[in-house]
């Protein structure tokens, strides 16, 4: 650029889109050389300022002005490369390298673009040329070796690594790469020899022994691998990875107890990364569903994990997962609480804790802990749902309505969750006898989830109690029974609606189904059956059903009066 700028300036310089004129010798005239130089300078300045569109247009002018000058081709190629326009960049980089056959940068950009466009054979030719242009630059040989590997020309890549070894001596990087390439070419003996050479360079480095053991194991040379494992133990008896490898070795030999003992030794080593241990436990999670032996091992390993990593939330969390699956809810809850105490930023832990509180019917804890979680995760709607449910169970219905309406706003494209919000709002409004809002929310819940059994049953039952819209109640309850046909509670609801419709024989049939499906132990169902029988004039049997209901537990508030006066009260 300095050389070009030193030419005598023309009396008038303007950027031209036409090719520059040349002298009889074929070179640019001084005037047009000045024009080219100015345009190229302006293009480079715009590129440095980040004005790529202006720079692109100016470089294009340079190419039109002097198509034999490679620099503009190269600079424009770099702009297109940064814009991921690899096809356009490739053509420009190729032209730059053709015009300047000994320029390393031009060839290097061209080779890289050939790789990006998966033209590996062509890229190899360019990298080979670069190694000849500058034999001292090791980077070009590394790039060439990588290109050989990508093109699956493994023998050629090995030759380059052999050259590196002559320069640098035996190194882990080179030896490991050669070992892998020998494996790919099916030359197991040379792969072993390469690793042994690495071991000889540093006999006390157990990592190299692990590489050899893995190579033997991968090629079914298990006894050779076993010998290497013993050598590792001799050098470092506290190496946890050798115990993991021995666990696999013994499992392959069907010596499962020995394998498990090795696995325990690995778990008891606090230096073994906790994520490795958790990955192993996760594999147990699926395997232990139907295997009690493995299940006991999983519990022992998860307890070791907690003992060795007591300050890691994930250790308590996975222990809680195993306990929860076995329905050991109190113990699982303790572990989740401990995990949250260590790290309260993990939403899934809070979610699982609240599920357990709900399953334990511990609505006080559900309310308190869902409130804490809401403070940490104010946009997570399920927390508001849990809190609203706890308020309903604690008979704080207005608070439930407020919280559920607040949380519902945060639900995005989750129809089942929206259904649950409206179902609980339906319950809350029903309890404060705002039946209009209750019905609206139940209908909304069914709009989002037409097969929501909870809503189908409860909504239809509440309508029957009020004696309102009994046809709608009957349709909802029948649909509920079609979804889950042998549920005594749902059959009782449908029978009770039929009773209020004065369809007594049908009601009797459905109640008898309910009794067959376990309802004979439910005082409410037995009392309902007695009521139907009384209306069908089978009063003695009705009285017997009321007595049985009394014996099984608490029926309606009118049950004692029915028994005392031997007549039906509604």
Coordinates of C-alpha atoms in Angstrom, one line a residue:
X1 CA 0.0 0.0 0.0
X2 CA 2.9 2.4 0.9
X3 CA 4.5 1.6 -2.5
X4 CA 1.3 2.2 -4.3
X5 CA 0.6 5.4 -2.5
X6 CA 4.0 6.8 -3.4
X7 CA 3.0 7.2 -7.0
X8 CA 2.4 10.7 -8.3
X9 CA -1.3 11.5 -7.8
X10 CA -3.4 12.3 -10.8
X11 CA -4.9 15.7 -11.3
X12 CA -8.3 14.2 -10.7
X13 CA -9.2 11.0 -8.9
X14 CA -12.6 9.3 -8.9
X15 CA -13.6 5.7 -8.1
X16 CA -14.5 4.0 -11.3
X17 CA -16.5 0.9 -12.0
X18 CA -14.7 0.4 -15.3
X19 CA -11.4 -1.6 -15.6
X20 CA -8.3 0.5 -15.1
X21 CA -6.3 1.4 -18.1
X22 CA -2.8 -0.2 -18.6
X23 CA 0.3 1.1 -20.3
X24 CA 1.8 -0.7 -23.3
X25 CA 3.9 -2.8 -20.9
X26 CA 0.7 -4.2 -19.3
X27 CA 1.0 -2.4 -16.0
X28 CA -1.5 0.1 -14.6
X29 CA -0.8 3.7 -15.7
X30 CA 0.2 5.9 -12.7
X31 CA -3.2 7.7 -12.9
X32 CA -5.2 4.4 -12.6
X33 CA -2.8 3.0 -10.1
X34 CA -3.5 6.0 -7.9
X35 CA -7.3 5.4 -8.4
X36 CA -6.9 1.7 -7.5
X37 CA -4.8 2.6 -4.4
X38 CA -7.3 5.1 -3.1
X39 CA -10.2 2.8 -3.6
X40 CA -8.4 -0.1 -1.9
X41 CA -7.5 2.2 1.0
X42 CA -11.1 3.4 1.4
X43 CA -12.4 -0.2 1.3
X44 CA -10.0 -1.3 4.0
X45 CA -10.9 1.7 6.1
X46 CA -14.6 0.9 5.9
X47 CA -13.9 -2.7 6.8
X48 CA -12.0 -1.7 9.9
X49 CA -14.9 0.6 10.9
X50 CA -17.3 -2.3 10.5
X51 CA -19.1 -0.9 7.4
X52 CA -19.1 -4.2 5.6
X53 CA -21.5 -3.3 2.9
X54 CA -19.5 -0.2 1.8
X55 CA -16.2 -2.2 2.1
X56 CA -17.7 -5.0 -0.1
X57 CA -18.7 -2.6 -2.8
X58 CA -15.3 -0.9 -2.8
X59 CA -13.4 -4.2 -3.0
X60 CA -15.6 -5.2 -5.9
X61 CA -14.6 -2.0 -7.6
X62 CA -10.9 -2.8 -7.0
X63 CA -11.4 -6.2 -8.6
X64 CA -13.0 -4.6 -11.7
X65 CA -10.3 -2.0 -11.8
X66 CA -7.4 -4.6 -11.6
X67 CA -8.5 -8.3 -11.7
X68 CA -4.9 -9.4 -11.5
X69 CA -4.3 -8.0 -8.0
X70 CA -5.1 -10.7 -5.4
X71 CA -5.5 -8.6 -2.3
X72 CA -9.0 -7.4 -3.0
X73 CA -10.1 -11.0 -3.8
X74 CA -8.7 -12.1 -0.4
X75 CA -10.2 -9.2 1.6
X76 CA -13.6 -9.7 0.0
X77 CA -13.3 -13.5 0.7
X78 CA -12.7 -12.8 4.4
X79 CA -15.9 -10.6 4.5
X80 CA -18.0 -13.3 3.0
X81 CA -16.4 -15.9 5.3
X82 CA -17.5 -13.9 8.3
X83 CA -21.0 -13.7 6.9
X84 CA -21.1 -17.5 6.4
X85 CA -21.3 -17.1 2.6
X86 CA -18.8 -19.9 2.1
X87 CA -19.5 -20.6 -1.6
X88 CA -18.9 -17.0 -2.6
X89 CA -15.8 -16.7 -0.3
X90 CA -14.4 -20.0 -1.8
X91 CA -14.3 -18.7 -5.3
X92 CA -12.6 -15.4 -4.3
X93 CA -10.1 -17.2 -2.1
X94 CA -9.2 -19.6 -4.9
X95 CA -8.6 -16.7 -7.3
X96 CA -6.4 -14.9 -4.7
X97 CA -4.3 -18.1 -4.2
X98 CA -4.0 -18.5 -8.0
X99 CA -2.8 -15.0 -8.4
X100 CA -0.3 -15.2 -5.6
X101 CA 0.9 -18.9 -5.5
X102 CA 3.4 -18.3 -2.6
X103 CA 1.2 -16.3 -0.3
X104 CA 0.5 -18.4 2.8
X105 CA -2.5 -16.4 4.1
X106 CA -4.3 -16.7 0.8
X107 CA -3.8 -20.5 0.7
X108 CA -4.7 -20.9 4.3
X109 CA -8.0 -19.1 3.9
X110 CA -8.7 -21.2 0.7
X111 CA -7.9 -24.5 2.5
X112 CA -10.2 -23.6 5.4
X113 CA -13.0 -22.8 3.1
X114 CA -12.5 -26.1 1.3
X115 CA -12.9 -27.8 4.7
X116 CA -16.0 -25.9 5.5
X117 CA -17.6 -26.9 2.2
X118 CA -16.5 -30.6 2.8
X119 CA -14.0 -30.7 -0.1
X120 CA -11.4 -32.5 1.9
X121 CA -9.4 -34.0 -0.9
X122 CA -8.9 -30.5 -2.4
X123 CA -8.1 -29.1 1.1
X124 CA -5.4 -31.7 1.5
X125 CA -3.7 -30.5 -1.7
X126 CA -3.7 -27.0 -0.5
X127 CA -2.3 -27.9 3.0
X128 CA 0.4 -30.0 1.3
X129 CA 1.3 -27.0 -0.7
X130 CA 1.5 -24.8 2.5
X131 CA 3.8 -27.3 4.2
X132 CA 6.2 -26.9 1.2
X133 CA 5.9 -23.1 1.1
X134 CA 6.7 -22.9 4.9
X135 CA 8.1 -26.3 6.1
X136 CA 8.9 -24.8 9.5
X137 CA 5.4 -23.9 10.4
X138 CA 4.0 -26.9 12.4
X139 CA 0.5 -25.6 12.4
X140 CA 0.1 -26.4 8.7
X141 CA 1.1 -30.0 9.4
X142 CA -1.4 -30.3 12.2
X143 CA -4.1 -29.0 9.9
X144 CA -3.1 -31.4 7.2
X145 CA -3.2 -34.3 9.7
X146 CA -6.7 -33.3 10.8
X147 CA -7.8 -33.1 7.2
X148 CA -6.3 -36.6 6.5
X149 CA -8.3 -38.0 9.4
X150 CA -11.5 -36.3 8.3
X151 CA -10.9 -37.8 4.8
X152 CA -10.2 -41.2 6.5
X153 CA -6.7 -41.3 5.2
X154 CA -5.4 -42.5 8.5
X155 CA -2.0 -43.9 7.3
X156 CA -1.1 -40.5 5.9
X157 CA -2.0 -38.8 9.2
X158 CA 0.1 -41.3 11.1
X159 CA 3.1 -40.4 9.0
X160 CA 2.7 -36.8 10.0
X161 CA 2.5 -37.7 13.7
X162 CA 5.7 -39.8 13.2
X163 CA 7.4 -36.6 12.0
X164 CA 6.1 -34.8 15.1
X165 CA 7.5 -37.5 17.3
X166 CA 10.9 -37.1 15.8
X167 CA 10.8 -33.4 16.6
X168 CA 9.1 -33.4 20.0
X169 CA 9.8 -36.9 21.3
X170 CA 7.1 -39.2 22.8
X171 CA 4.1 -37.1 24.0
X172 CA 0.7 -38.0 25.3
X173 CA -1.1 -36.0 22.6
X174 CA 0.7 -37.6 19.7
X175 CA 0.8 -41.2 21.1
X176 CA -2.9 -41.2 22.0
X177 CA -3.8 -39.9 18.5
X178 CA -1.7 -42.5 16.8
X179 CA -3.2 -45.2 19.0
X180 CA -6.7 -44.2 17.9
X181 CA -5.7 -44.1 14.3
X182 CA -4.2 -47.6 14.5
X183 CA -7.5 -48.8 16.1
X184 CA -9.4 -47.3 13.1
X185 CA -7.1 -49.1 10.7
X186 CA -7.6 -52.3 12.5
X187 CA -4.0 -52.6 13.6
X188 CA -4.4 -53.6 17.2
X189 CA -0.8 -54.7 17.8
X190 CA 0.6 -51.3 16.7
X191 CA -2.0 -49.5 18.9
X192 CA -0.8 -51.5 21.9
X193 CA 2.8 -50.8 21.0
X194 CA 2.1 -47.1 20.8
X195 CA 0.5 -47.0 24.3
X196 CA 3.3 -49.1 25.8
X197 CA 5.8 -46.7 24.3
X198 CA 3.9 -43.9 26.1
X199 CA 3.9 -45.8 29.3
X200 CA 7.7 -46.4 29.0
X201 CA 8.2 -42.6 28.8
X202 CA 6.5 -42.2 32.2
X203 CA 6.0 -45.5 34.0
X204 CA 4.4 -43.9 37.1
X205 CA 1.6 -42.2 35.2
X206 CA -1.5 -44.4 35.8
X207 CA -3.6 -42.6 33.2
X208 CA -1.5 -44.2 30.5
X209 CA -2.1 -47.6 32.1
X210 CA -5.8 -46.9 32.0
X211 CA -5.6 -46.2 28.2
X212 CA -3.9 -49.6 27.7
X213 CA -6.5 -51.4 29.9
X214 CA -9.3 -49.8 28.0
X215 CA -7.7 -50.8 24.7
X216 CA -7.5 -54.4 25.9
X217 CA -11.0 -54.4 27.2
X218 CA -12.5 -52.9 24.0
X219 CA -10.8 -55.8 22.1
X220 CA -12.0 -58.5 24.4
X221 CA -8.6 -59.0 25.9
X222 CA -10.1 -59.0 29.4
X223 CA -7.4 -60.9 31.1
X224 CA -4.7 -58.6 29.7
X225 CA -6.8 -55.7 31.0
X226 CA -7.0 -57.4 34.4
X227 CA -3.3 -57.5 34.7
X228 CA -3.0 -53.8 33.9
X229 CA -5.7 -53.0 36.5
X230 CA -3.6 -54.8 39.1
X231 CA -0.5 -52.8 38.0
X232 CA -2.6 -49.6 38.5
X233 CA -3.6 -50.7 42.0
X234 CA 0.1 -51.4 42.8
X235 CA 1.0 -47.9 41.8
X236 CA -2.1 -46.2 43.3
X237 CA -4.4 -48.2 45.5
X238 CA -6.7 -45.1 45.9
X239 CA -7.4 -44.8 42.2
X240 CA -11.2 -44.8 42.0
X241 CA -11.3 -45.4 38.2
X242 CA -9.6 -48.7 38.5
X243 CA -12.3 -49.9 40.8
X244 CA -15.0 -48.9 38.2
X245 CA -13.1 -50.8 35.6
X246 CA -12.8 -53.9 37.8
X247 CA -16.5 -53.7 38.5
X248 CA -17.2 -54.0 34.8
X249 CA -14.6 -56.8 34.5
X250 CA -16.3 -58.9 37.2
X251 CA -19.8 -58.2 35.9
X252 CA -18.7 -59.5 32.5
X253 CA -17.5 -62.6 34.2
X254 CA -20.9 -62.9 36.0
X255 CA -19.1 -62.4 39.3
X256 CA -21.7 -59.9 40.3
X257 CA -20.9 -59.7 44.1
X258 CA -17.2 -59.0 43.4
X259 CA -18.2 -56.4 40.8
X260 CA -20.5 -54.7 43.3
X261 CA -17.8 -54.6 46.0
X262 CA -15.5 -52.8 43.5
X263 CA -18.3 -50.4 42.7
X264 CA -18.7 -49.7 46.4
X265 CA -15.0 -48.9 46.7
X266 CA -15.3 -46.4 43.9
X267 CA -18.3 -44.8 45.5
X268 CA -16.6 -44.5 48.9
X269 CA -13.8 -42.6 47.3
X270 CA -14.6 -38.8 47.7
X271 CA -12.2 -38.0 44.9
X272 CA -14.4 -39.7 42.3
X273 CA -16.5 -37.0 40.7
X274 CA -20.0 -37.0 42.0
X275 CA -21.5 -36.7 38.5
X276 CA -19.9 -40.0 37.6
X277 CA -21.5 -41.6 40.6
X278 CA -24.9 -40.1 39.8
X279 CA -24.7 -41.3 36.2
X280 CA -24.1 -44.9 37.6
X281 CA -27.1 -44.5 40.0
X282 CA -29.3 -43.3 37.2
X283 CA -28.5 -46.5 35.3
X284 CA -29.6 -48.4 38.4
X285 CA -32.9 -46.4 38.5
X286 CA -34.3 -48.3 35.5
X287 CA -32.7 -51.6 36.3
X288 CA -34.0 -51.7 39.8
X289 CA -37.7 -51.5 39.0
X290 CA -38.2 -55.3 39.2
X291 CA -34.9 -56.5 40.8
X292 CA -34.8 -56.4 44.6
X293 CA -31.1 -57.3 44.7
X294 CA -30.2 -54.4 42.6
X295 CA -32.7 -52.3 44.5
X296 CA -30.9 -52.9 47.8
X297 CA -27.6 -52.1 46.1
X298 CA -29.0 -48.8 44.7
X299 CA -30.1 -47.7 48.2
X300 CA -26.8 -48.6 49.7
X301 CA -24.9 -46.7 47.0
X302 CA -27.1 -43.7 47.2
X303 CA -26.6 -43.6 51.0
X304 CA -22.8 -43.8 50.4
X305 CA -23.2 -40.9 48.0
X306 CA -24.9 -38.8 50.7
X307 CA -22.3 -39.8 53.3
X308 CA -19.3 -38.9 51.1
X309 CA -20.8 -35.8 49.5
X310 CA -23.0 -34.3 52.3
X311 CA -22.8 -30.8 51.0
X312 CA -23.9 -31.6 47.5
X313 CA -27.6 -31.0 46.8
X314 CA -27.7 -33.5 44.0
X315 CA -26.6 -36.3 46.3
X316 CA -29.6 -35.8 48.6
X317 CA -31.9 -35.3 45.5
X318 CA -31.1 -38.6 43.9
X319 CA -31.4 -40.4 47.3
X320 CA -34.8 -38.7 47.5
X321 CA -35.7 -40.0 44.0
X322 CA -35.1 -43.6 45.0
X323 CA -37.0 -43.2 48.2
X324 CA -40.0 -41.5 46.5
X325 CA -40.3 -44.3 44.0
X326 CA -40.6 -46.8 46.8
X327 CA -43.3 -44.6 48.4
X328 CA -41.1 -44.0 51.4
X329 CA -42.5 -40.5 51.4
X330 CA -41.3 -39.2 54.8
X331 CA -37.7 -40.2 54.1
X332 CA -37.9 -38.8 50.6
X333 CA -39.2 -35.5 51.9
X334 CA -36.3 -35.2 54.3
X335 CA -33.8 -35.7 51.5
X336 CA -35.5 -33.1 49.2
X337 CA -35.6 -30.6 52.1
X338 CA -31.9 -31.2 52.7
X339 CA -31.1 -30.7 49.1
X340 CA -33.1 -27.4 49.1
X341 CA -31.4 -26.3 52.2
X342 CA -28.0 -26.7 50.4
X343 CA -29.3 -25.2 47.0
X344 CA -32.7 -23.6 46.9
X345 CA -32.3 -22.5 43.3
X346 CA -33.4 -25.8 41.7
X347 CA -37.1 -25.6 40.9
X348 CA -37.6 -29.4 40.3
X349 CA -36.6 -30.0 43.9
X350 CA -39.3 -27.7 45.2
X351 CA -41.8 -29.2 42.8
X352 CA -41.1 -32.7 44.0
X353 CA -41.3 -31.6 47.6
X354 CA -44.7 -30.1 47.1
X355 CA -45.9 -33.2 45.4
X356 CA -44.9 -35.3 48.4
X357 CA -46.6 -32.8 50.8
X358 CA -49.8 -33.2 48.8
X359 CA -49.5 -37.0 48.8
X360 CA -49.0 -37.0 52.6
X361 CA -52.0 -34.7 52.9
X362 CA -49.8 -32.4 54.9
X363 CA -51.6 -29.3 53.7
X364 CA -50.0 -27.1 56.4
X365 CA -46.5 -27.9 55.0
X366 CA -47.8 -27.6 51.4
X367 CA -49.0 -24.1 52.1
X368 CA -45.8 -23.0 53.9
X369 CA -43.3 -24.5 51.5
X370 CA -45.2 -23.5 48.3
X371 CA -45.3 -19.9 49.6
X372 CA -41.4 -20.0 50.0
X373 CA -41.1 -21.4 46.5
X374 CA -43.4 -18.7 45.1
X375 CA -41.0 -16.1 46.4
X376 CA -38.1 -17.7 44.6
X377 CA -39.9 -18.6 41.4
X378 CA -42.7 -16.0 41.1
X379 CA -43.5 -17.0 37.5
X380 CA -43.9 -20.7 38.0
X381 CA -47.7 -21.3 37.9
X382 CA -47.7 -24.8 39.5
X383 CA -46.5 -23.3 42.8
X384 CA -49.7 -21.1 42.9
X385 CA -51.7 -24.2 42.2
X386 CA -50.2 -26.1 45.1
X387 CA -50.7 -23.0 47.4
X388 CA -54.3 -22.6 46.3
X389 CA -55.0 -26.3 46.9
X390 CA -53.5 -26.0 50.4
X391 CA -55.8 -22.9 51.1
X392 CA -58.8 -25.0 50.0
X393 CA -57.9 -27.8 52.3
X394 CA -57.4 -25.4 55.2
X395 CA -60.8 -23.8 54.4
X396 CA -59.3 -20.4 53.5
X397 CA -61.4 -20.3 50.3
X398 CA -61.1 -16.6 49.4
X399 CA -57.3 -16.8 49.7
X400 CA -57.4 -19.8 47.4
X401 CA -59.4 -17.9 44.8
X402 CA -57.0 -15.0 44.9
X403 CA -53.9 -17.1 44.6
X404 CA -55.3 -19.4 41.9
X405 CA -56.4 -16.4 39.8
X406 CA -53.0 -14.9 40.2
X407 CA -51.1 -18.0 39.2
X408 CA -53.4 -18.8 36.3
X409 CA -52.1 -15.7 34.4
X410 CA -48.7 -17.3 34.3
X411 CA -49.8 -20.4 32.4
X412 CA -48.7 -20.4 28.8
X413 CA -50.1 -23.0 26.4
X414 CA -50.6 -25.7 28.9
X415 CA -54.2 -26.8 28.7
X416 CA -54.0 -29.6 31.3
X417 CA -52.5 -27.2 33.9
X418 CA -55.2 -24.5 33.1
X419 CA -57.8 -27.2 33.6
X420 CA -56.4 -27.9 37.1
X421 CA -56.5 -24.2 38.0
X422 CA -60.1 -23.9 36.9
X423 CA -61.1 -27.1 38.6
X424 CA -59.7 -25.9 41.9
X425 CA -61.4 -22.5 41.4
X426 CA -64.6 -24.4 40.8
X427 CA -64.1 -26.2 44.2
X428 CA -63.3 -22.9 46.1
X429 CA -66.3 -21.0 44.7
X430 CA -68.5 -24.0 45.4
X431 CA -67.5 -24.0 49.1
X432 CA -68.4 -20.3 49.5
X433 CA -71.7 -21.1 47.6
X434 CA -70.9 -18.9 44.7
X435 CA -72.4 -21.5 42.4
X436 CA -72.4 -19.3 39.3
X437 CA -68.6 -18.8 39.4
X438 CA -68.1 -22.4 40.4
X439 CA -70.0 -23.7 37.4
X440 CA -68.2 -21.3 35.0
X441 CA -64.8 -22.5 36.2
X442 CA -65.8 -26.2 36.0
X443 CA -67.0 -25.7 32.5
X444 CA -63.8 -23.8 31.6
X445 CA -61.8 -26.7 33.1
X446 CA -63.6 -29.2 30.8
X447 CA -63.1 -26.9 27.9
X448 CA -59.3 -27.2 28.4
X449 CA -59.5 -30.9 29.3
X450 CA -62.7 -32.6 28.4
X451 CA -61.6 -35.9 30.0
X452 CA -60.7 -34.4 33.4
X453 CA -62.2 -37.2 35.6
X454 CA -61.9 -35.1 38.8
X455 CA -64.0 -32.3 37.3
X456 CA -66.5 -34.7 35.6
X457 CA -67.2 -36.4 38.9
X458 CA -67.2 -33.5 41.3
X459 CA -69.1 -31.0 39.1
X460 CA -71.8 -33.5 38.3
X461 CA -72.1 -34.5 41.9
X462 CA -72.4 -30.9 43.1
X463 CA -75.1 -30.2 40.5
X464 CA -77.0 -33.3 41.7
X465 CA -76.8 -32.0 45.3
X466 CA -78.3 -28.7 44.2
X467 CA -80.8 -30.5 42.0
X468 CA -79.8 -28.3 39.1
X469 CA -79.1 -29.1 35.4
X470 CA -79.5 -32.8 36.1
X471 CA -79.3 -33.7 32.4
X472 CA -75.9 -32.0 32.2
X473 CA -74.8 -33.7 35.4
X474 CA -75.9 -37.1 34.1
X475 CA -74.0 -36.6 30.8
X476 CA -70.8 -35.6 32.7
X477 CA -71.0 -38.5 35.2
X478 CA -71.7 -41.1 32.5
X479 CA -68.7 -39.8 30.5
X480 CA -66.6 -40.1 33.7
X481 CA -67.7 -43.8 34.0
X482 CA -66.9 -44.5 30.4
X483 CA -63.4 -43.2 30.9
X484 CA -62.9 -45.2 34.1
X485 CA -65.6 -47.9 34.2
X486 CA -65.0 -49.8 37.4
X487 CA -64.6 -47.0 40.0
X488 CA -67.1 -47.3 42.8
X489 CA -67.0 -43.6 43.7
X490 CA -67.8 -42.6 40.1
X491 CA -70.6 -45.2 39.8
X492 CA -72.1 -43.9 43.1
X493 CA -72.1 -40.3 41.7
X494 CA -73.9 -41.4 38.5
X495 CA -76.4 -43.4 40.6
X496 CA -77.1 -40.5 42.9
X497 CA -77.8 -38.2 39.9
X498 CA -80.2 -40.9 38.5
X499 CA -81.8 -41.0 42.0
X500 CA -82.5 -37.3 41.8
X501 CA -84.0 -37.8 38.3
X502 CA -86.3 -40.4 39.9
X503 CA -84.8 -43.1 37.7
X504 CA -84.7 -45.4 40.7
X505 CA -84.2 -48.8 38.9
X506 CA -81.2 -47.5 37.0
X507 CA -79.9 -45.9 40.2
X508 CA -80.2 -49.2 42.0
X509 CA -78.3 -51.0 39.1
X510 CA -75.4 -48.5 39.3
X511 CA -75.2 -48.7 43.0
X512 CA -75.0 -52.5 42.9
X513 CA -72.1 -52.1 40.4
X514 CA -70.4 -49.7 42.9
X515 CA -70.9 -52.3 45.8
X516 CA -69.3 -55.0 43.6
X517 CA -66.3 -52.7 43.0
X518 CA -65.5 -52.1 46.7
X519 CA -68.3 -49.7 47.6
X520 CA -69.6 -52.3 50.2
X521 CA -67.0 -50.8 52.5
X522 CA -68.0 -47.2 51.9
X523 CA -70.6 -45.8 54.3
X524 CA -71.8 -43.1 51.9
X525 CA -72.4 -45.6 49.0
X526 CA -74.2 -48.0 51.4
X527 CA -76.4 -45.2 52.7
X528 CA -77.2 -44.1 49.1
X529 CA -78.2 -47.7 48.3
X530 CA -80.5 -47.7 51.3
X531 CA -82.1 -44.5 50.2
X532 CA -82.9 -46.0 46.7
X533 CA -84.2 -49.2 48.2
X534 CA -86.5 -47.2 50.5
X535 CA -88.0 -45.3 47.6
X536 CA -88.5 -48.6 45.8
X537 CA -90.5 -49.7 48.8
X538 CA -87.9 -52.3 50.0
X539 CA -87.8 -50.7 53.4
X540 CA -86.5 -53.6 55.4
X541 CA -83.5 -54.0 53.2
X542 CA -83.1 -50.2 53.2
X543 CA -82.9 -50.1 57.0
X544 CA -80.3 -53.0 56.9
X545 CA -78.2 -50.9 54.4
X546 CA -78.4 -47.9 56.7
X547 CA -77.3 -50.0 59.7
X548 CA -74.3 -51.4 57.7
X549 CA -73.4 -47.9 56.6
X550 CA -73.3 -46.8 60.3
X551 CA -71.1 -49.8 61.1
X552 CA -68.6 -48.9 58.3
X553 CA -68.1 -45.3 59.4
X554 CA -69.6 -41.9 59.0
X555 CA -72.4 -41.4 56.5
X556 CA -74.5 -38.3 56.0
X557 CA -75.7 -36.0 58.8
X558 CA -79.2 -37.6 58.4
X559 CA -78.1 -41.2 58.8
X560 CA -78.8 -41.4 62.5
X561 CA -82.2 -39.8 62.1
X562 CA -83.0 -42.4 59.4
X563 CA -82.1 -45.2 61.7
X564 CA -83.9 -43.7 64.7
X565 CA -87.2 -43.2 62.8
X566 CA -86.8 -45.9 60.2
X567 CA -87.8 -43.6 57.4
X568 CA -86.1 -41.6 54.6
X569 CA -85.0 -38.0 55.2
X570 CA -83.5 -35.9 52.3

